[in-house]
Amino acid sequence: MVPNRPRAGEHAETTRLDQTPSGSSEFNAPGKIIAVAVNNTNTSIGLVENLSVTRANSVPSGSPDQVAKAAAELLDADPEMVLLASVNKAATLAIAEALRHETGMSVQQFGEDMPVPIAHTLPEPVTTGLDRFLVALGAFAVVGQACIVVDAGTALTCDFVDGQGVFHGGAIISGGQLMLEALANKAPALPKLQIADMPSPLEPFGKTTEHAMLLGAQAAARGAVRYLAERYAGFYEAYPQIIATGGDARLLFEDDDLVESIVPNLQLIGIGAARSKLIGKTDGDDDEG
């Protein structure tokens, strides 16, 4: 039995946090930045100040010029810098060069120019992607307590952060679109579908092949998160808050009573939180010296 697990109906209705709370002062730093998160399929770009993301956009990662133009549209806000995080090595160089050319600003990159300042319990060498660290950092900055963070994109990740903000790792699952593509590729009789075509809410039973596949993708994602949440809660001896983010979060989890919050652009929030922590650490080192 999961310790402190809420009974059915005790969860608050899933909320969409478009305006994130200010969080701890640890994560508040003056000035605006252009945050760029390069992922496997799409790249997110937004203007970040403290834990607030505005004017966010998403373009294909294979289109560096579009990424750079989206970033350049934010220059009227007088940002201090461009911060880039990438898990797509093939796209990173071209995007970084396009950003420098289009914005006229230097581009600082996590993993190359600076670390992601989050404590973890992972063995060396650490192989976890920067996206998971940043999403975890962003989630902890927003809620300020232990949490399970679900990032629903090409892959679906489900990670645990304890009450001290320490990242413990988690699981990587096929994302909803990837599930649908795998079925169509390996079973020729099944149609090719887009996860974006999923109706909301889905009926209890899939009455057509298309709806059965969409229901299966949603059920697989939700079932995985429930199973993992029970594992993590058993370790933590409490039931952490569950937050979802990512391009497919709404489609997969919007009416799921297990997920308390859907937070858009959590990776961009994590970039802002990382910058704030790094600035605070530098200031603290200077004071001590």
Coordinates of C-alpha atoms in Angstrom, one line a residue:
M1 CA 0.0 0.0 0.0
V2 CA 1.3 3.4 -0.9
P3 CA 2.0 5.6 2.2
N4 CA -0.2 8.7 2.5
R5 CA -1.9 8.0 -0.8
P6 CA -5.0 10.1 -1.2
R7 CA -8.3 8.3 -1.6
A8 CA -10.3 8.6 -4.8
G9 CA -11.7 12.1 -5.0
E10 CA -9.2 13.7 -2.6
H11 CA -7.0 15.0 -5.4
A12 CA -7.6 18.5 -6.6
E13 CA -8.8 18.9 -10.1
T14 CA -5.9 19.0 -12.6
T15 CA -4.9 22.6 -13.1
R16 CA -3.0 24.3 -15.9
L17 CA -0.5 26.7 -14.5
D18 CA 0.1 29.3 -17.2
Q19 CA 1.2 31.8 -14.6
T20 CA 3.6 30.0 -12.4
P21 CA 4.1 31.1 -8.8
S22 CA 7.2 33.1 -7.9
G23 CA 8.7 30.3 -5.9
S24 CA 11.6 30.6 -3.5
S25 CA 13.9 33.7 -3.7
E26 CA 16.6 31.2 -4.5
F27 CA 15.2 31.0 -8.0
N28 CA 14.6 34.8 -8.5
A29 CA 17.2 36.7 -10.4
P30 CA 16.9 40.2 -12.0
G31 CA 16.7 40.6 -15.7
K32 CA 15.2 38.7 -18.6
I33 CA 16.8 36.0 -20.7
I34 CA 15.9 34.2 -24.0
A35 CA 15.7 30.5 -23.1
V36 CA 16.1 28.0 -25.9
A37 CA 15.5 24.2 -25.3
V38 CA 16.4 22.0 -28.2
N39 CA 14.7 18.7 -28.0
N40 CA 14.5 15.7 -30.3
T41 CA 11.5 16.9 -32.3
N42 CA 10.8 20.5 -31.4
T43 CA 12.7 23.4 -29.9
S44 CA 11.0 25.7 -27.3
I45 CA 11.9 29.4 -27.2
G46 CA 10.7 31.9 -24.6
L47 CA 11.3 35.0 -22.6
V48 CA 12.1 34.0 -19.0
E49 CA 12.1 36.3 -16.0
N50 CA 12.4 34.6 -12.6
L51 CA 10.0 31.7 -13.0
S52 CA 7.7 33.4 -15.5
V53 CA 7.7 32.4 -19.2
T54 CA 6.1 34.7 -21.7
R55 CA 5.9 34.8 -25.5
A56 CA 6.8 31.1 -25.8
N57 CA 7.0 29.4 -29.2
S58 CA 7.9 26.0 -30.5
V59 CA 9.4 25.2 -33.9
P60 CA 10.9 22.1 -35.4
S61 CA 14.5 21.4 -34.2
G62 CA 15.5 20.7 -37.8
S63 CA 14.8 24.4 -38.7
P64 CA 17.6 26.4 -37.1
D65 CA 16.6 29.6 -39.0
Q66 CA 13.1 29.4 -37.6
V67 CA 14.5 28.9 -34.1
A68 CA 16.7 31.9 -34.5
K69 CA 13.9 34.1 -35.9
A70 CA 11.7 33.2 -33.0
A71 CA 14.4 34.2 -30.6
A72 CA 15.1 37.4 -32.4
E73 CA 11.5 38.4 -32.0
L74 CA 12.1 38.6 -28.3
L75 CA 14.9 41.2 -28.5
D76 CA 12.5 44.1 -28.0
A77 CA 12.3 43.0 -24.4
D78 CA 16.0 43.8 -23.9
P79 CA 17.1 40.4 -22.7
E80 CA 20.5 40.0 -21.0
M81 CA 21.5 36.8 -22.7
V82 CA 20.6 33.7 -24.7
L83 CA 20.8 30.5 -22.7
L84 CA 20.6 27.2 -24.7
A85 CA 20.0 23.7 -23.5
S86 CA 20.0 20.8 -25.9
V87 CA 19.6 17.0 -26.0
N88 CA 19.7 17.0 -29.8
K89 CA 23.4 17.0 -30.7
A90 CA 22.8 16.9 -34.4
A91 CA 20.8 20.1 -34.3
T92 CA 22.8 22.0 -31.6
L93 CA 25.6 23.6 -33.6
A94 CA 23.4 24.9 -36.4
I95 CA 20.9 26.3 -34.0
A96 CA 23.6 28.0 -31.8
E97 CA 25.2 29.6 -34.9
A98 CA 21.9 30.8 -36.2
L99 CA 21.0 32.3 -32.8
R100 CA 24.3 34.2 -32.7
H101 CA 23.8 35.5 -36.2
E102 CA 20.2 36.5 -35.9
T103 CA 20.3 38.0 -32.4
G104 CA 23.8 39.4 -32.3
M105 CA 24.2 38.0 -28.8
S106 CA 26.5 35.5 -27.3
V107 CA 24.9 32.1 -26.7
Q108 CA 25.7 30.3 -23.5
Q109 CA 25.1 26.6 -23.4
F110 CA 24.3 24.3 -20.5
G111 CA 26.7 21.3 -20.4
E112 CA 29.3 23.2 -22.3
D113 CA 29.6 26.6 -20.6
M114 CA 27.9 25.9 -17.4
P115 CA 26.4 23.0 -15.4
V116 CA 22.8 22.5 -14.4
P117 CA 22.9 23.2 -10.7
I118 CA 20.9 20.4 -9.3
A119 CA 22.0 17.8 -6.7
H120 CA 21.5 14.2 -7.7
T121 CA 22.1 10.6 -6.5
L122 CA 23.2 9.3 -9.9
P123 CA 26.3 7.2 -10.4
E124 CA 29.2 8.5 -12.5
P125 CA 29.4 8.9 -15.4
V126 CA 26.1 10.7 -15.5
T127 CA 24.2 9.9 -18.7
T128 CA 20.9 11.7 -17.8
G129 CA 19.8 14.3 -20.4
L130 CA 19.9 17.9 -19.6
D131 CA 16.2 18.2 -20.4
R132 CA 15.4 15.9 -17.5
F133 CA 17.6 17.8 -15.0
L134 CA 16.1 21.2 -16.2
V135 CA 12.5 20.0 -16.0
A136 CA 13.2 18.6 -12.5
L137 CA 14.8 21.8 -11.4
G138 CA 11.9 23.8 -12.8
A139 CA 9.4 21.7 -11.1
F140 CA 11.0 22.0 -7.7
A141 CA 11.4 25.7 -8.2
V142 CA 7.6 26.0 -8.9
V143 CA 6.3 23.8 -6.1
G144 CA 9.1 23.9 -3.5
Q145 CA 8.5 20.4 -2.3
A146 CA 9.0 16.8 -3.3
C147 CA 7.4 16.0 -6.7
I148 CA 7.1 13.6 -9.5
V149 CA 7.6 15.4 -12.8
V150 CA 6.3 13.9 -16.1
D151 CA 7.6 15.3 -19.4
A152 CA 5.4 14.1 -22.3
G153 CA 7.2 14.6 -25.6
T154 CA 8.8 12.3 -28.1
A155 CA 9.7 10.2 -25.0
L156 CA 7.8 10.3 -21.8
T157 CA 10.0 10.7 -18.7
C158 CA 8.8 10.3 -15.1
D159 CA 11.3 11.4 -12.5
F160 CA 11.4 12.0 -8.8
V161 CA 12.8 15.0 -6.9
D162 CA 12.8 14.8 -3.1
G163 CA 11.9 17.5 -0.6
Q164 CA 15.5 18.9 -0.7
G165 CA 15.4 19.3 -4.5
V166 CA 17.6 16.3 -5.1
F167 CA 17.1 14.4 -8.4
H168 CA 16.9 10.7 -7.9
G169 CA 16.3 9.6 -11.5
G170 CA 13.2 7.9 -12.9
A171 CA 12.0 6.1 -16.0
I172 CA 11.9 6.7 -19.8
I173 CA 8.9 5.5 -21.7
S174 CA 7.8 5.8 -25.3
G175 CA 5.8 8.9 -25.9
G176 CA 2.3 8.8 -27.2
Q177 CA 3.2 9.6 -30.8
L178 CA 6.0 7.1 -30.8
M179 CA 3.6 4.4 -29.6
L180 CA 1.2 5.1 -32.4
E181 CA 4.0 5.2 -35.0
A182 CA 5.5 1.9 -33.8
L183 CA 2.1 0.2 -34.1
A184 CA 1.6 1.5 -37.6
N185 CA 5.1 0.6 -38.7
K186 CA 5.1 -2.9 -37.3
A187 CA 1.4 -3.8 -38.0
P188 CA 0.7 -2.7 -41.6
A189 CA -3.1 -3.2 -41.1
L190 CA -3.2 -0.4 -38.5
P191 CA -3.5 3.2 -39.6
K192 CA -1.0 6.0 -39.1
L193 CA -2.4 8.4 -36.5
Q194 CA -1.3 11.7 -34.9
I195 CA -1.6 12.0 -31.1
A196 CA -2.9 15.5 -31.7
D197 CA -6.1 13.9 -33.2
M198 CA -7.0 12.4 -29.8
P199 CA -10.5 13.6 -28.8
S200 CA -11.1 14.8 -25.2
P201 CA -12.4 13.1 -23.3
L202 CA -12.0 9.7 -24.8
E203 CA -14.9 7.3 -24.5
P204 CA -14.4 4.3 -22.1
F205 CA -14.2 1.9 -25.0
G206 CA -12.4 2.3 -28.3
K207 CA -15.2 1.6 -30.8
T208 CA -13.0 2.0 -33.9
T209 CA -9.4 1.0 -34.6
E210 CA -8.3 4.6 -34.5
H211 CA -9.9 5.3 -31.2
A212 CA -8.7 2.0 -29.8
M213 CA -5.1 3.0 -30.6
L214 CA -5.5 6.5 -29.2
L215 CA -7.0 5.1 -26.0
G216 CA -4.2 2.5 -25.8
A217 CA -1.6 5.2 -26.0
Q218 CA -3.2 7.3 -23.3
A219 CA -3.8 4.3 -21.1
A220 CA -0.2 3.2 -21.4
A221 CA 1.1 6.7 -20.5
R222 CA -1.3 7.0 -17.5
G223 CA -0.7 3.5 -16.3
A224 CA 3.0 3.9 -16.4
V225 CA 2.9 7.1 -14.4
R226 CA 0.6 5.5 -11.8
Y227 CA 2.9 2.5 -11.4
L228 CA 6.0 4.6 -11.1
A229 CA 4.3 7.0 -8.7
E230 CA 3.6 4.1 -6.4
R231 CA 7.2 3.0 -6.6
Y232 CA 8.5 6.4 -5.9
A233 CA 6.0 7.0 -3.0
G234 CA 7.0 3.7 -1.5
F235 CA 10.6 4.9 -1.4
Y236 CA 9.8 8.3 -0.2
E237 CA 7.2 7.1 2.4
A238 CA 4.8 9.8 1.2
Y239 CA 2.9 10.6 -1.9
P240 CA 4.6 13.5 -3.8
Q241 CA 2.8 16.0 -5.9
I242 CA 2.7 15.0 -9.6
I243 CA 3.3 17.6 -12.3
A244 CA 3.1 17.1 -16.0
T245 CA 4.7 19.2 -18.8
G246 CA 5.6 18.8 -22.4
G247 CA 3.9 19.1 -25.8
D248 CA 1.6 16.1 -25.2
A249 CA 0.9 16.6 -21.5
R250 CA -2.6 18.0 -22.0
L251 CA -3.7 15.3 -24.4
L252 CA -2.5 12.5 -22.1
F253 CA -3.1 13.8 -18.6
E254 CA -5.6 16.8 -18.6
D255 CA -8.4 14.9 -16.9
D256 CA -6.3 12.4 -15.0
D257 CA -7.0 12.9 -11.3
L258 CA -3.5 11.7 -10.3
V259 CA -1.8 14.7 -12.0
E260 CA -2.3 17.8 -9.9
S261 CA -0.8 20.3 -12.3
I262 CA 0.0 20.7 -16.0
V263 CA 2.7 23.4 -16.2
P264 CA 3.6 24.6 -19.8
N265 CA 7.2 25.3 -20.7
L266 CA 8.7 23.7 -17.5
Q267 CA 12.0 23.2 -19.3
L268 CA 12.2 26.9 -20.0
I269 CA 11.3 27.6 -16.4
G270 CA 14.2 25.3 -15.4
I271 CA 16.6 27.2 -17.6
G272 CA 15.6 30.4 -15.7
A273 CA 15.9 28.6 -12.3
A274 CA 19.3 27.3 -13.2
R275 CA 20.5 30.7 -14.1
S276 CA 19.2 32.1 -10.8
K277 CA 20.9 29.4 -8.8
L278 CA 24.2 29.9 -10.6
I279 CA 24.1 33.6 -10.1
G280 CA 23.3 33.1 -6.4
K281 CA 26.1 30.6 -6.0
T282 CA 28.6 33.0 -7.6
D283 CA 27.4 35.9 -5.4
G284 CA 27.7 33.7 -2.4
D285 CA 31.3 32.7 -3.3
D286 CA 32.2 36.3 -3.8
D287 CA 30.8 37.2 -0.4
E288 CA 32.7 34.4 1.3
G289 CA 35.9 35.5 -0.4

